[in-house]
GROMACS .gro file of C-alpha atoms in nm:
model
  250
    1MET     CA    1  14.491   9.914   8.880
    2ASP     CA    2  14.203   9.745   9.064
    3LYS     CA    3  13.969   9.622   8.789
    4SER     CA    4  13.704   9.536   9.030
    5LEU     CA    5  13.668   9.898   9.120
    6SER     CA    6  13.533   9.987   8.768
    7ASN     CA    7  13.275   9.699   8.803
    8ASP     CA    8  13.162   9.821   9.143
    9ALA     CA    9  13.125  10.179   9.015
   10ASN     CA   10  12.908  10.067   8.728
   11GLU     CA   11  12.697   9.868   8.963
   12ILE     CA   12  12.628  10.157   9.195
   13LEU     CA   13  12.299  10.309   9.070
   14PRO     CA   14  12.057  10.563   9.216
   15TYR     CA   15  11.741  10.352   9.169
   16LYS     CA   16  11.663   9.980   9.184
   17ASN     CA   17  11.515   9.930   8.832
   18ASP     CA   18  11.642   9.807   8.496
   19ASP     CA   19  11.709  10.146   8.340
   20LYS     CA   20  12.060  10.233   8.222
   21LYS     CA   21  12.288  10.434   8.442
   22VAL     CA   22  12.262  10.744   8.227
   23VAL     CA   23  11.874  10.734   8.244
   24GLN     CA   24  11.883  10.685   8.619
   25VAL     CA   25  12.126  10.964   8.671
   26GLU     CA   26  11.926  11.194   8.451
   27HIS     CA   27  11.604  11.126   8.650
   28MET     CA   28  11.789  11.175   8.978
   29PHE     CA   29  11.923  11.508   8.895
   30ASP     CA   30  11.601  11.626   8.742
   31ALA     CA   31  11.436  11.535   9.067
   32ILE     CA   32  11.679  11.732   9.296
   33ALA     CA   33  11.738  12.025   9.065
   34PRO     CA   34  11.538  12.285   9.246
   35LYS     CA   35  11.727  12.226   9.582
   36TYR     CA   36  12.059  12.116   9.440
   37ASP     CA   37  12.264  12.441   9.487
   38SER     CA   38  12.157  12.508   9.842
   39LEU     CA   39  12.212  12.146   9.950
   40ASN     CA   40  12.538  12.113   9.771
   41HIS     CA   41  12.694  12.413   9.947
   42THR     CA   42  12.538  12.317  10.283
   43LEU     CA   43  12.669  11.956  10.272
   44SER     CA   44  13.007  12.071  10.175
   45MET     CA   45  12.996  12.350  10.427
   46GLY     CA   46  13.108  12.591  10.144
   47ILE     CA   47  13.443  12.430  10.104
   48ASP     CA   48  13.349  12.327   9.743
   49ARG     CA   49  13.379  12.690   9.632
   50ALA     CA   50  13.762  12.686   9.736
   51TRP     CA   51  13.804  12.350   9.547
   52ARG     CA   52  13.635  12.502   9.228
   53ARG     CA   53  13.873  12.796   9.251
   54LYS     CA   54  14.179  12.598   9.271
   55GLY     CA   55  14.063  12.384   8.982
   56ILE     CA   56  13.969  12.675   8.763
   57LEU     CA   57  14.307  12.850   8.817
   58GLU     CA   58  14.488  12.547   8.682
   59LEU     CA   59  14.353  12.653   8.343
   60GLU     CA   60  14.453  13.027   8.378
   61ASP     CA   61  14.799  12.991   8.192
   62LEU     CA   62  14.609  12.863   7.887
   63HIS     CA   63  14.413  13.195   7.863
   64PRO     CA   64  14.117  12.987   7.736
   65GLU     CA   65  13.864  13.157   7.498
   66GLN     CA   66  13.646  12.849   7.465
   67ILE     CA   67  13.575  12.608   7.764
   68LEU     CA   68  13.362  12.294   7.777
   69ASP     CA   69  13.206  12.231   8.113
   70VAL     CA   70  13.104  11.874   8.122
   71ALA     CA   71  12.823  11.766   8.364
   72THR     CA   72  12.762  12.133   8.427
   73GLY     CA   73  12.461  12.075   8.635
   74THR     CA   74  12.328  12.425   8.737
   75GLY     CA   75  12.636  12.597   8.587
   76ASP     CA   76  12.816  12.698   8.904
   77LEU     CA   77  13.154  12.600   8.774
   78ALA     CA   78  13.097  12.779   8.442
   79ILE     CA   79  12.994  13.095   8.616
   80PHE     CA   80  13.303  13.082   8.848
   81ALA     CA   81  13.534  13.008   8.555
   82HIS     CA   82  13.397  13.309   8.359
   83LYS     CA   83  13.459  13.533   8.663
   84LEU     CA   84  13.811  13.412   8.719
   85LEU     CA   85  13.927  13.380   8.358
   86ASN     CA   86  13.703  13.633   8.169
   87THR     CA   87  13.652  13.349   7.915
   88LYS     CA   88  13.489  13.447   7.579
   89HIS     CA   89  13.248  13.139   7.570
   90ILE     CA   90  13.175  12.840   7.801
   91LEU     CA   91  12.950  12.553   7.679
   92GLY     CA   92  12.787  12.369   7.960
   93ILE     CA   93  12.664  12.024   7.881
   94ASP     CA   94  12.465  11.784   8.083
   95ILE     CA   95  12.208  11.505   8.052
   96SER     CA   96  11.963  11.676   8.302
   97GLU     CA   97  11.743  11.945   8.161
   98GLY     CA   98  11.614  12.007   8.508
   99MET     CA   99  11.967  12.109   8.629
  100MET     CA  100  12.047  12.316   8.322
  101ASN     CA  101  11.720  12.508   8.346
  102VAL     CA  102  11.826  12.623   8.686
  103GLY     CA  103  12.159  12.713   8.540
  104ARG     CA  104  11.996  12.908   8.253
  105GLN     CA  105  11.794  13.115   8.503
  106LYS     CA  106  12.104  13.189   8.703
  107VAL     CA  107  12.307  13.291   8.394
  108CYS     CA  108  12.029  13.503   8.251
  109SER     CA  109  11.984  13.690   8.591
  110MET     CA  110  12.353  13.769   8.575
  111GLY     CA  111  12.340  13.894   8.219
  112LEU     CA  112  12.576  13.622   8.110
  113SER     CA  113  12.354  13.433   7.847
  114ASP     CA  114  12.578  13.545   7.566
  115VAL     CA  115  12.882  13.407   7.741
  116ILE     CA  116  12.752  13.084   7.899
  117SER     CA  117  12.527  12.855   7.712
  118PHE     CA  118  12.387  12.516   7.777
  119GLU     CA  119  12.320  12.200   7.565
  120LYS     CA  120  12.178  11.856   7.655
  121GLN     CA  121  12.459  11.616   7.555
  122ASP     CA  122  12.566  11.267   7.660
  123CYS     CA  123  12.952  11.313   7.699
  124CYS     CA  124  13.024  10.969   7.556
  125GLN     CA  125  12.872  11.086   7.219
  126LEU     CA  126  12.934  11.451   7.176
  127SER     CA  127  12.796  11.631   6.882
  128LEU     CA  128  13.083  11.884   6.895
  129SER     CA  129  13.361  11.958   6.643
  130ASP     CA  130  13.727  11.819   6.670
  131ASN     CA  131  14.006  12.029   6.828
  132TYR     CA  132  13.777  12.316   6.926
  133PHE     CA  133  13.800  12.378   7.299
  134ASP     CA  134  14.103  12.544   7.473
  135ALA     CA  135  14.005  12.364   7.801
  136ALA     CA  136  13.747  12.118   7.939
  137MET     CA  137  13.636  12.075   8.313
  138VAL     CA  138  13.420  11.853   8.512
  139ALA     CA  139  13.324  11.913   8.870
  140PHE     CA  140  13.192  11.613   9.068
  141GLY     CA  141  13.022  11.449   8.773
  142VAL     CA  142  13.287  11.207   8.629
  143ARG     CA  143  13.183  10.923   8.857
  144ASN     CA  144  12.832  10.950   8.701
  145PHE     CA  145  12.953  10.882   8.349
  146GLU     CA  146  12.785  10.582   8.174
  147ASN     CA  147  13.107  10.500   7.998
  148LEU     CA  148  13.426  10.658   8.145
  149ASP     CA  149  13.662  10.559   7.868
  150ALA     CA  150  13.441  10.662   7.584
  151SER     CA  151  13.361  10.996   7.760
  152LEU     CA  152  13.724  11.080   7.818
  153GLN     CA  153  13.816  10.992   7.460
  154GLU     CA  154  13.528  11.231   7.339
  155ILE     CA  155  13.654  11.509   7.567
  156LEU     CA  156  14.002  11.453   7.423
  157ARG     CA  157  13.872  11.475   7.064
  158VAL     CA  158  13.709  11.810   7.117
  159LEU     CA  159  14.013  11.968   7.286
  160ARG     CA  160  14.267  12.144   7.063
  161PRO     CA  161  14.622  12.017   7.084
  162GLY     CA  162  14.768  12.170   7.417
  163GLY     CA  163  14.424  12.183   7.568
  164ARG     CA  164  14.378  12.068   7.925
  165LEU     CA  165  14.117  11.870   8.115
  166MET     CA  166  14.057  11.958   8.475
  167ILE     CA  167  13.854  11.721   8.689
  168LEU     CA  168  13.732  11.770   9.046
  169GLU     CA  169  13.592  11.464   9.211
  170LEU     CA  170  13.516  11.354   9.580
  171SER     CA  171  13.745  11.100   9.720
  172SER     CA  172  13.812  10.896  10.034
  173PRO     CA  173  14.065  11.039  10.280
  174LYS     CA  174  14.373  10.809  10.342
  175ASN     CA  175  14.424  10.923  10.703
  176PHE     CA  176  14.252  10.672  10.930
  177TYR     CA  177  14.088  10.899  11.175
  178ILE     CA  178  13.977  11.151  10.914
  179ARG     CA  179  13.846  10.867  10.705
  180GLN     CA  180  13.636  10.738  11.000
  181LEU     CA  181  13.485  11.089  11.053
  182TYR     CA  182  13.423  11.128  10.683
  183THR     CA  183  13.254  10.784  10.650
  184ILE     CA  184  13.016  10.867  10.935
  185TYR     CA  185  12.934  11.198  10.777
  186SER     CA  186  12.876  11.062  10.430
  187LYS     CA  187  12.680  10.748  10.540
  188LEU     CA  188  12.470  10.919  10.796
  189ILE     CA  189  12.458  11.296  10.779
  190ILE     CA  190  12.452  11.347  10.402
  191PRO     CA  191  12.166  11.094  10.329
  192PHE     CA  192  11.972  11.232  10.624
  193VAL     CA  193  12.001  11.599  10.542
  194GLY     CA  194  11.953  11.525  10.166
  195ARG     CA  195  11.641  11.328  10.233
  196LEU     CA  196  11.507  11.596  10.477
  197VAL     CA  197  11.555  11.891  10.236
  198SER     CA  198  11.512  11.740   9.885
  199ASN     CA  199  11.270  11.456   9.969
  200ASN     CA  200  11.484  11.232   9.765
  201LYS     CA  201  11.646  10.942   9.952
  202ALA     CA  202  11.802  10.770   9.642
  203ALA     CA  203  12.011  11.068   9.534
  204TYR     CA  204  12.197  11.127   9.868
  205SER     CA  205  12.233  10.758   9.946
  206TYR     CA  206  12.377  10.706   9.596
  207LEU     CA  207  12.640  10.988   9.653
  208PRO     CA  208  12.871  10.824   9.916
  209LYS     CA  209  12.839  10.482   9.764
  210SER     CA  210  12.940  10.609   9.421
  211VAL     CA  211  13.236  10.809   9.568
  212LYS     CA  212  13.378  10.502   9.748
  213ALA     CA  213  13.343  10.278   9.434
  214PHE     CA  214  13.504  10.516   9.189
  215TYR     CA  215  13.874  10.534   9.067
  216GLN     CA  216  14.090  10.745   9.296
  217GLY     CA  217  14.445  10.873   9.292
  218LYS     CA  218  14.689  10.701   9.068
  219ASP     CA  219  14.418  10.468   8.938
  220MET     CA  220  14.235  10.776   8.788
  221VAL     CA  221  14.566  10.917   8.663
  222ASP     CA  222  14.626  10.583   8.478
  223ILE     CA  223  14.270  10.596   8.322
  224LEU     CA  224  14.352  10.940   8.185
  225THR     CA  225  14.676  10.818   8.044
  226LYS     CA  226  14.515  10.521   7.892
  227ASN     CA  227  14.265  10.734   7.705
  228GLY     CA  228  14.527  10.958   7.550
  229PHE     CA  229  14.604  11.237   7.800
  230VAL     CA  230  14.958  11.329   7.864
  231ASP     CA  231  15.115  11.479   8.181
  232ALA     CA  232  14.834  11.333   8.377
  233GLN     CA  233  14.860  11.409   8.753
  234TYR     CA  234  14.650  11.461   9.063
  235GLN     CA  235  14.650  11.630   9.393
  236THR     CA  236  14.418  11.618   9.698
  237PHE     CA  237  14.241  11.894   9.895
  238THR     CA  238  14.097  11.914  10.253
  239PHE     CA  239  14.252  11.586  10.392
  240GLY     CA  240  14.185  11.395  10.072
  241ILE     CA  241  13.806  11.457  10.068
  242CYS     CA  242  13.845  11.612   9.720
  243SER     CA  243  14.092  11.524   9.437
  244MET     CA  244  14.177  11.718   9.126
  245TYR     CA  245  14.297  11.543   8.810
  246LEU     CA  246  14.469  11.719   8.516
  247GLY     CA  247  14.552  11.587   8.178
  248THR     CA  248  14.665  11.746   7.856
  249LYS     CA  249  14.598  11.682   7.488
  250LYS     CA  250  14.933  11.629   7.312
   0.00000   0.00000   0.00000
C-alpha cells in the first residue's frame, strides 16, 4: 500500500485556511447544498443513478430493515435504497446541515419522513448503538472523512454481525486513453461548470484533486480489511470512473 497516498489525501482541502478538514468540508457542502443535486446529476451525465442502483442491490440479499447512510448529503441514496429495498428505516448522517435540510424537504414531499430520518453526526465518533444496523452505505463521501480508520471502525461497531458496508467512490480509470479524457473533464469541465452554476470555485476544484489522492482498488480493500471487515472486495463501473467496495462484519 502506498502510504504517501493517505498523506496526500489528508492534505487536499477545499479552502486555504487553518481549519480542520471536517470543518472545511462542512462549510463547503453547506455552501453548495441548494445546487448540489442538479449539478451532481449534470456533471455525471446521470450515470451516477446506475452506480447507486448497482451498489444498493448488493445489499438486497440481507433484506435490511435498518440501514445507516453515512455522508448522506441530500438523501438521494437513502431515497433510492428505500424504493429498491422497501427498508423499514434509514438513518442518514452527515456533518452538513445545509445538505440534510435539502434532503429533509425532499423526503417530506415524498411522504417518507417516517422512514428516512437525518442526524448531524461525525462518522468518526458516532453516538449510535453497537450491533444495530443491518447494512451501511456511503456514496461519494468516504474520501471526505477526517479520519478514515476511525470512521470505518465506528461503522463496523454499529453494524450487526453479518451486516455489510457498501461504498461507492469516484476513481481514476486505468485505461490510458480513458484516463486522459477523464483528466481533461475533471480538471477543466467540472471546475468550470461547478463554478458557473454554484458560484463556488473551491468545491469543484477540490473534487478532482481529492479523487486522485484517495485510496483506490486493492489499497482501499486493504484498508477495509485492516479495520476489521471480512470478505472485502471491489469492482469498477464505467471504465473505472466509479469503484464499489464491499465489506462484511464477522
